[in-house]
Coordinates of C-alpha atoms and ligand atoms in Angstrom, one line a residue:
X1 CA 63.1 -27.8 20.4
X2 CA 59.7 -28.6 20.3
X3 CA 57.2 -32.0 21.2
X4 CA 57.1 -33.1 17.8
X5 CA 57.9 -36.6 17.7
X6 CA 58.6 -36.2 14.0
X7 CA 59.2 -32.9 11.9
X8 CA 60.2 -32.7 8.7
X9 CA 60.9 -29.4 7.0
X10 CA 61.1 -29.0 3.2
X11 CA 61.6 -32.6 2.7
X12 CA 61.8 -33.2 -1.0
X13 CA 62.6 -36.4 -3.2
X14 CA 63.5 -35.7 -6.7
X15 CA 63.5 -38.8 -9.0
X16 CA 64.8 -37.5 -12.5
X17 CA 62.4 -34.3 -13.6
X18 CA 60.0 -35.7 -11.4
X19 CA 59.3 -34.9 -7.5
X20 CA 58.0 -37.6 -5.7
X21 CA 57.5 -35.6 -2.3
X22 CA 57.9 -32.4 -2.3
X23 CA 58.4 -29.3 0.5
X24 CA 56.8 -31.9 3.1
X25 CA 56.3 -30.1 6.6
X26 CA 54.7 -33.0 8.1
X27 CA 54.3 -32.9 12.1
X28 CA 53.5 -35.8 14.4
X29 CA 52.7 -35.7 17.8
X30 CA 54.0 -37.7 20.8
X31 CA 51.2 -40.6 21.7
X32 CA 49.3 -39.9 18.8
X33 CA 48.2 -41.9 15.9
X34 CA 48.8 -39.8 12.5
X35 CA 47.5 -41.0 9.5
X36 CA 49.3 -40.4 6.3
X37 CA 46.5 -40.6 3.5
X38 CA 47.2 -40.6 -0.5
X39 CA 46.5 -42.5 -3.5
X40 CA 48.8 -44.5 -4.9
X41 CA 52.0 -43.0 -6.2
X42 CA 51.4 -39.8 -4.0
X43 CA 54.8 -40.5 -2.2
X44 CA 54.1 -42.1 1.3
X45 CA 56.3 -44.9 1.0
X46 CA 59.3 -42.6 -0.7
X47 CA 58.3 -40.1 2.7
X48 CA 58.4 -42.8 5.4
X49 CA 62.3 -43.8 3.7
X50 CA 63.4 -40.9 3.9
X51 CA 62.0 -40.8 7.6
X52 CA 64.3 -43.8 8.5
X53 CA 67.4 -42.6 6.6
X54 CA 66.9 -45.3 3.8
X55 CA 66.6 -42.7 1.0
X56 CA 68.5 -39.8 1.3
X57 CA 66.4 -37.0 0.3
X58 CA 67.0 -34.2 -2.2
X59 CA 66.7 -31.4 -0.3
X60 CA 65.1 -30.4 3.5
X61 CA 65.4 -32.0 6.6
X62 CA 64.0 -34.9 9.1
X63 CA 64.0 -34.5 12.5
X64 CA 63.1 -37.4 15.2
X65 CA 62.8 -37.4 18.9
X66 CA 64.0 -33.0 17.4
X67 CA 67.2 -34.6 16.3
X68 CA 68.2 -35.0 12.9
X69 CA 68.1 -38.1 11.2
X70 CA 71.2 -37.8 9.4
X71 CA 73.2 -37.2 12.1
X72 CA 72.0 -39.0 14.8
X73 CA 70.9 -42.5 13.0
X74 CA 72.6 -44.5 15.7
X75 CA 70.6 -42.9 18.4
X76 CA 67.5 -42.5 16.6
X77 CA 66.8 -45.8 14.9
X78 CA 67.0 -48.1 18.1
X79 CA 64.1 -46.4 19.5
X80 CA 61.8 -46.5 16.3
X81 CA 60.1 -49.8 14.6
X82 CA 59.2 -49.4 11.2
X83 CA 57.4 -51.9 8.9
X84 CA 57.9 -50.3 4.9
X85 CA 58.8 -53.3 3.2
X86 CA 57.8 -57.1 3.5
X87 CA 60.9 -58.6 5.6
X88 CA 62.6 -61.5 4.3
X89 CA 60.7 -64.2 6.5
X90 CA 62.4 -67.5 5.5
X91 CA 59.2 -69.8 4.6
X92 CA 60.1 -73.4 6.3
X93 CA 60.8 -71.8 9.9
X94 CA 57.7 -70.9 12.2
X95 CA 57.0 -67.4 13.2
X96 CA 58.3 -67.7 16.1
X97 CA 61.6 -69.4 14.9
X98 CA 61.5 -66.5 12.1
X99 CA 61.6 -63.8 14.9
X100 CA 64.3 -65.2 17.1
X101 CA 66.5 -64.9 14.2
X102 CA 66.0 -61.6 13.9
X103 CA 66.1 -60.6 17.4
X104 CA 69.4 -62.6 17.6
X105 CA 70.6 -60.3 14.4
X106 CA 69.4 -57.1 16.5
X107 CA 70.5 -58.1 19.6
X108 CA 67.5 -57.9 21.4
X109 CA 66.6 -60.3 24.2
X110 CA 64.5 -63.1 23.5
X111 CA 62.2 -64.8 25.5
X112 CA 59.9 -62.3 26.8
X113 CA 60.5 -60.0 23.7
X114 CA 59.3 -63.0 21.1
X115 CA 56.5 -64.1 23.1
X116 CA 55.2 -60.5 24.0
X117 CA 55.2 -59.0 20.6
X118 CA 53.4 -62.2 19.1
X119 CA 50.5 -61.7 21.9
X120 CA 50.2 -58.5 21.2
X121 CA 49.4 -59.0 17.2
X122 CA 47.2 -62.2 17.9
X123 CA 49.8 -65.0 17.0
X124 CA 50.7 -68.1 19.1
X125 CA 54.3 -68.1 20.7
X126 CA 55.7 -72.1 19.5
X127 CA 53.1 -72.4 17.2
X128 CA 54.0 -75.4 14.4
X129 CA 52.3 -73.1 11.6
X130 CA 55.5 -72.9 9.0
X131 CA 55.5 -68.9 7.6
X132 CA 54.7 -70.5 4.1
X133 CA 51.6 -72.0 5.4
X134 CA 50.7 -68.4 6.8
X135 CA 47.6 -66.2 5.6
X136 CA 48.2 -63.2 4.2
X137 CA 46.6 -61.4 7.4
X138 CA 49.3 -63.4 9.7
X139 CA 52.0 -62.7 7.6
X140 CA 51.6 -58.5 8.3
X141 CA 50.9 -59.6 11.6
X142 CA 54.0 -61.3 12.1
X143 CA 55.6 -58.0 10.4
X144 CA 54.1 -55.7 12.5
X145 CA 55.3 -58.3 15.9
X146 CA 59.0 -57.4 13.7
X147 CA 58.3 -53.7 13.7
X148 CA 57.5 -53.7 18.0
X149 CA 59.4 -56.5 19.1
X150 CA 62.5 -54.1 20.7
X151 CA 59.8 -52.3 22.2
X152 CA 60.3 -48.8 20.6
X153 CA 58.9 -45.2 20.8
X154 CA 58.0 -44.8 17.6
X155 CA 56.4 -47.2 15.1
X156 CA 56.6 -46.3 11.3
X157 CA 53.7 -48.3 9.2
X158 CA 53.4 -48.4 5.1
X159 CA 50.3 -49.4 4.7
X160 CA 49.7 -52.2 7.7
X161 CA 46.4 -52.9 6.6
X162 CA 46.8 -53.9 3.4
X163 CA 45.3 -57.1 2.1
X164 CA 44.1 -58.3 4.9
X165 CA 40.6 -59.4 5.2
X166 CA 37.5 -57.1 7.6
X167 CA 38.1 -59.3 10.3
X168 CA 41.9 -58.8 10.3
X169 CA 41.7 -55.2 9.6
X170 CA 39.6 -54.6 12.9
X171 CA 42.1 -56.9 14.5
X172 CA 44.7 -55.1 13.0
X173 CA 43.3 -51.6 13.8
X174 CA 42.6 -52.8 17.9
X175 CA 45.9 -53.7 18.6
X176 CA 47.6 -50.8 16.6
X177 CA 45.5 -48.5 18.7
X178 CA 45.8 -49.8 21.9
X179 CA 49.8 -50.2 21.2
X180 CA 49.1 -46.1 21.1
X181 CA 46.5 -46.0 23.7
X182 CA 47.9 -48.4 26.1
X183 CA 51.6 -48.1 25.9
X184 CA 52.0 -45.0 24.7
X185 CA 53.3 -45.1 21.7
X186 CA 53.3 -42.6 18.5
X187 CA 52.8 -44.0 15.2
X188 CA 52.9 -43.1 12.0
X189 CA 50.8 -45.1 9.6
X190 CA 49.9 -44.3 5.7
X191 CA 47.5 -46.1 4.0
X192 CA 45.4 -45.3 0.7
X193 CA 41.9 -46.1 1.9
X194 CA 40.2 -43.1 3.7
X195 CA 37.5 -45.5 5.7
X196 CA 41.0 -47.1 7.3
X197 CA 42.3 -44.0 8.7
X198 CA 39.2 -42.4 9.3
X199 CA 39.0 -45.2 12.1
X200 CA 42.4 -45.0 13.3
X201 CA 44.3 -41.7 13.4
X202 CA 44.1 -39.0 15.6
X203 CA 46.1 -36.6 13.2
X204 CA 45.6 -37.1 9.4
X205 CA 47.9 -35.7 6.7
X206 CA 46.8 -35.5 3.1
X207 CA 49.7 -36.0 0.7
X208 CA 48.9 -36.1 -3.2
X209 CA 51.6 -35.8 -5.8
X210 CA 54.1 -35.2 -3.2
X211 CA 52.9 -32.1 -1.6
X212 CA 51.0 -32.2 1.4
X213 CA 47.4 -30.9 0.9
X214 CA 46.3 -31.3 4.4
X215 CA 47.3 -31.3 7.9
X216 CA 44.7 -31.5 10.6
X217 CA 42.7 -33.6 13.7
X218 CA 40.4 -36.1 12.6
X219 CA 38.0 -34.2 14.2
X220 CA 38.7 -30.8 12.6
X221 CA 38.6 -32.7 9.4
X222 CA 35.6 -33.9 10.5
X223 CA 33.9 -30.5 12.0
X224 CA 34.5 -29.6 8.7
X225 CA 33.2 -31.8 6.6
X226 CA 30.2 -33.0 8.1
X227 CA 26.2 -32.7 7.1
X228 CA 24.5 -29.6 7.4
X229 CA 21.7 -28.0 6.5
X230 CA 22.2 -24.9 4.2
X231 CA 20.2 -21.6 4.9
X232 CA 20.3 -18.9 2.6
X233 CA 18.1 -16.1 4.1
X234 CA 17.7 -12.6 4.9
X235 CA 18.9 -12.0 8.0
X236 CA 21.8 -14.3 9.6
X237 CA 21.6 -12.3 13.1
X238 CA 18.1 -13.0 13.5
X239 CA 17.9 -16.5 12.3
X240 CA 20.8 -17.9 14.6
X241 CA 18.6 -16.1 17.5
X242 CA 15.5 -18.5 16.4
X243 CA 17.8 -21.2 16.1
X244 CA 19.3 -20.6 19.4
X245 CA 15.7 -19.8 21.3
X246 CA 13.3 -21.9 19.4
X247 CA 14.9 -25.1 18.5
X248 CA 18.0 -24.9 21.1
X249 CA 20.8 -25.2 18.9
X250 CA 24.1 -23.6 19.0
X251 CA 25.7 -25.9 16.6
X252 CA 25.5 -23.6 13.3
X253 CA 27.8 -21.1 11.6
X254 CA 27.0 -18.5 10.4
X255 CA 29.4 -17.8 6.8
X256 CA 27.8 -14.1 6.3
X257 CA 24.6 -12.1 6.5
X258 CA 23.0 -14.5 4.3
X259 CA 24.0 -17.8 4.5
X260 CA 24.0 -19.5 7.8
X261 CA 24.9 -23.2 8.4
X262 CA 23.4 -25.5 10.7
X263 CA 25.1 -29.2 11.8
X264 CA 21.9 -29.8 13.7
X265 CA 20.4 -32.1 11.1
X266 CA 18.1 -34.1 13.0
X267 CA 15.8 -31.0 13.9
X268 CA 12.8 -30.5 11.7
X269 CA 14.1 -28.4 8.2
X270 CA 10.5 -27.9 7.7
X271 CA 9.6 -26.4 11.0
X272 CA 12.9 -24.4 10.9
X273 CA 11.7 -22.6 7.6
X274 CA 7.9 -21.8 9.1
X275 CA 9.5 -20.6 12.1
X276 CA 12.1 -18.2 9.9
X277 CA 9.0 -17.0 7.8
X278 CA 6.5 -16.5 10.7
X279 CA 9.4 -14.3 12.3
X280 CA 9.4 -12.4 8.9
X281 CA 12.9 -13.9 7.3
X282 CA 12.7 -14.5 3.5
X283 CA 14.5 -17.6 3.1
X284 CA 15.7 -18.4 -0.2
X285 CA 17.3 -21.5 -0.4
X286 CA 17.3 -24.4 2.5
X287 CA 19.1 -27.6 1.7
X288 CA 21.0 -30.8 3.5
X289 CA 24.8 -30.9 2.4
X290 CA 26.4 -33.9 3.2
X291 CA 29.7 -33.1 1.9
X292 CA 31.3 -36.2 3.9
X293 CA 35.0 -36.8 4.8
X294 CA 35.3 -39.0 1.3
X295 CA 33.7 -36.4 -1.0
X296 CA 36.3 -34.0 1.0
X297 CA 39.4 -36.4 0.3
X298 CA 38.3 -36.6 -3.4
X299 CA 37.9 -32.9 -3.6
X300 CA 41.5 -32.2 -2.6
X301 CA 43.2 -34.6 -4.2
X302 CA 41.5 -33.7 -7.3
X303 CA 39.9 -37.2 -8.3
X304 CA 37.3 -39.7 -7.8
X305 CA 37.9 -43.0 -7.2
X306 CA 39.8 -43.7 -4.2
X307 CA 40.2 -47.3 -3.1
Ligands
ADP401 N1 63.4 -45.5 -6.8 C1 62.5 -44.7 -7.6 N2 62.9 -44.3 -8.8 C2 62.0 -43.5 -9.5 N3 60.8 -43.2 -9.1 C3 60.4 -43.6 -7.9 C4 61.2 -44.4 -7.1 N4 60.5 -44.7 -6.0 C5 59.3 -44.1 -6.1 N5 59.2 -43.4 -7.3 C6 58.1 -42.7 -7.8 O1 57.7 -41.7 -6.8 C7 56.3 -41.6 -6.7 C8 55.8 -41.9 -5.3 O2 56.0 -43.2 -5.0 P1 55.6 -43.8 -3.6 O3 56.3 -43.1 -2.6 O4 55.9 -45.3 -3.7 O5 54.1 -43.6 -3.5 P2 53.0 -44.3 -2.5 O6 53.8 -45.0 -1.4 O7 52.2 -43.2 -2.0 O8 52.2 -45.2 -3.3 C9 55.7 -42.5 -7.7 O9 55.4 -41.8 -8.9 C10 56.8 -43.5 -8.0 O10 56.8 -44.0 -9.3
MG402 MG1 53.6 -47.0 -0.9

C-alpha cells in the first residue's frame, strides 16, 4: 500500500509493431494536480484509457485508490470523473437538460448535483442556450461539469484546455485548480502545450513516444531549469565564499572545482567578476544561461516546435 492515488507499473500499449506507451511508472499524488505533458502522438490519451479500463493494455498494471483497475472497476470508477472523449451532447436540448439525462443514466441525484457542477464551470443552471448554439469554450465546460457532476475523488482530463480561447483557458485553469485546492481533489490532466501546465500542475510527467522521460515537481523542474549565470573560474571554494560574503547569495551551485553556478541573476555580473579577480580568481568564462522550462521540454523530447 502506498498514498499514490494512481500508480501504474510497466503499463504498455502495443498497437501492431508499434508501442504507443510503453513501461509507464507514472505516480500521482492525493490532492495534487499532475500534469501529463507530450506532443502529439506521444500516448496520453492511449495512457489515460487504459487508466479507466477502456483499453486493456498489453502488458503492466494500473492501480487506483492502490487497487487494481481490472479487478476492482466497479468500486473504482464511481469515485473517478474522467473527460477523454467529447460526450455525445444531443444539440437541440440545453446544457442543463443535456446533464440531467445523463445523471438520470448514472443515477446520480439531480437538483443540487446539476446546478452545482454548472456553477462550478461558469454556466447558467435553466439557461435557454440550446448545446448547438454553444461556443466551443462552453461546450468543454459543460464536459468538464459531466466529468464532476457525481462529485468524485479523482478527475481524469485529456486535454481540457483545448481550443478554447485565453479568457477561457484562465477560466478553465481557476476552477480546475480550485476543484484541487478547494475540494480536495486529485487530477490528472495531459495536455500538449507546456505554458498550460506550467500554470497548473503541481507534479508534471513527461511522456514522448510512450516512454516517460520525466517525473518531477514543477518546481524541481523549475529549480532546474531556470537562468543562471555561468562561472568558469579557478577556484569554486573561494568564489562561493565571495558570493556568500560579498554579494550575500547562497543561491549557486557549485558543479566542480571550476565551474560554479549562480541563480542570483539580478546581482551585478560585472561587479561579481572584479570582485573574483581583485581576490585573485582567474575567471575564464562568465555567462547568463537561460535554459528555460520550454528549451528543457524540447531538449528531452528531442524536438523543437511544441505547440
Ligand atoms: N486504436 C489505435 N490503433 C492503432 N494505433 C493507435 C490507436 N490509438 C492510438 N494509436 C497510436 O498510438 C500513438 C499514441 O496516440 P495517443 O495516445 O492518442 O497520443 P496523444 O494523446 O499523446 O496525442 C499514436 O501514434 C497513435 O497513432
Ligand atoms: Mg490525445
Amino acid at each position: 500500500m502506498n498514498d499514490y492515488v494512481i500508480e501504474t507499473k510497466n503499463l504498455t500499449k502495443q498497437y501492431g509493431t508499434q508501442k504507443s506507451v510503453a513501461d509507464l511508472n507514472i505516480h500521482v499524488k492525493k490532492g495534487r494536480i499532475y500534469g501529463l505533458l507530450g506532443r502529439n502522438g506521444a500516448g496520453k490519451t492511449t495512457t489515460m484509457k487504459m487508466l479507466l479500463n477502456l483499453t486493456q493494455p498489453t502488458s503492466g498494471e494500473v492501480f487506483i485508490f492502490g487497487k487494481n483497475i481490472r479487478k476492482n472497476e466497479k468500486r473504482i470508477l464511481p469515485r473517478v470523473g474522467s473527460l477523454i472523449e467529447a460526450p455525445g451532447f444531443y444539440p437541440n436540448l440545453t446544457g442543463t437538460e443535456n446533464l440531467r439525462i445523463f445523471a438520470e443514466l448514472r443515477g446520480i441525484p439531480k437538483l443540487d448535483a446539476i446546478k452545482n457542477s454548472l456553477k462550478l464551470v461558469g454556466l447558467p443552471y435553466r439557461d435557454k442556450k440550446l448545446f448547438s448554439e454553444y461556443s466551443l469554450g462552453m461546450k468543454q465546460r459543460l464536459s468538464i461539469a459531466l466529468a464532476v457532476m457525481h462529485d468524485p475523488e479523482l478527475l481524469i482530463l485529456d486535454e481540457p484546455i483545448n481550443g478554447l480561447d485565453p479568457i477561457g483557458i484562465a477560466e478553465v485553469r481557476t476552477f480546475i485548480r480550485d476543484l484541487c485546492d478547494v475540494r480536495g481533489k486529485t487530477i490528472l490532466i495531459s495536455s500538449h502545450i507546456l505554458s498550460e501546465i506550467s500554470l497548473l500542475a503541481d507534479d508534471i510527467g513527461i511522456i514522448d513516444h510512450g516512454v516517460l522521460l520525466e517525473e518531477e515537481s514543477l518546481q524541481e523542474l523549475e529549480n532546474k531549469n531556470s537562468k543562471y549565470i555561468h562561472f568558469d573560474l579557478s577556484d569554486t571554494s573561494q568564489a562561493a565564499r565571495i558570493l556568500e560574503s560579498v554579494f550575500k547569495s547562497k543561491n549557486f551551485r557549485v558543479v566542480d572545482d571550476h565551474n560554479i553556478l549562480l541563480y542570483d541573476t539580478n546581482l551585478p555580473q560585472s561587479a561579481i567578476n572584479r570582485s573574483f579577480m581583485q581576490n585573485g580568481l582567474e575567471v575564464s568564462e562568465s555567462h547568463l544561461c537561460e535554459d528555460t522550462l520550454e528549451d528543457y521540454f524540447k531538449k528531452v523530447t528531442g524536438g523543437a516546435g511544441i505547440a
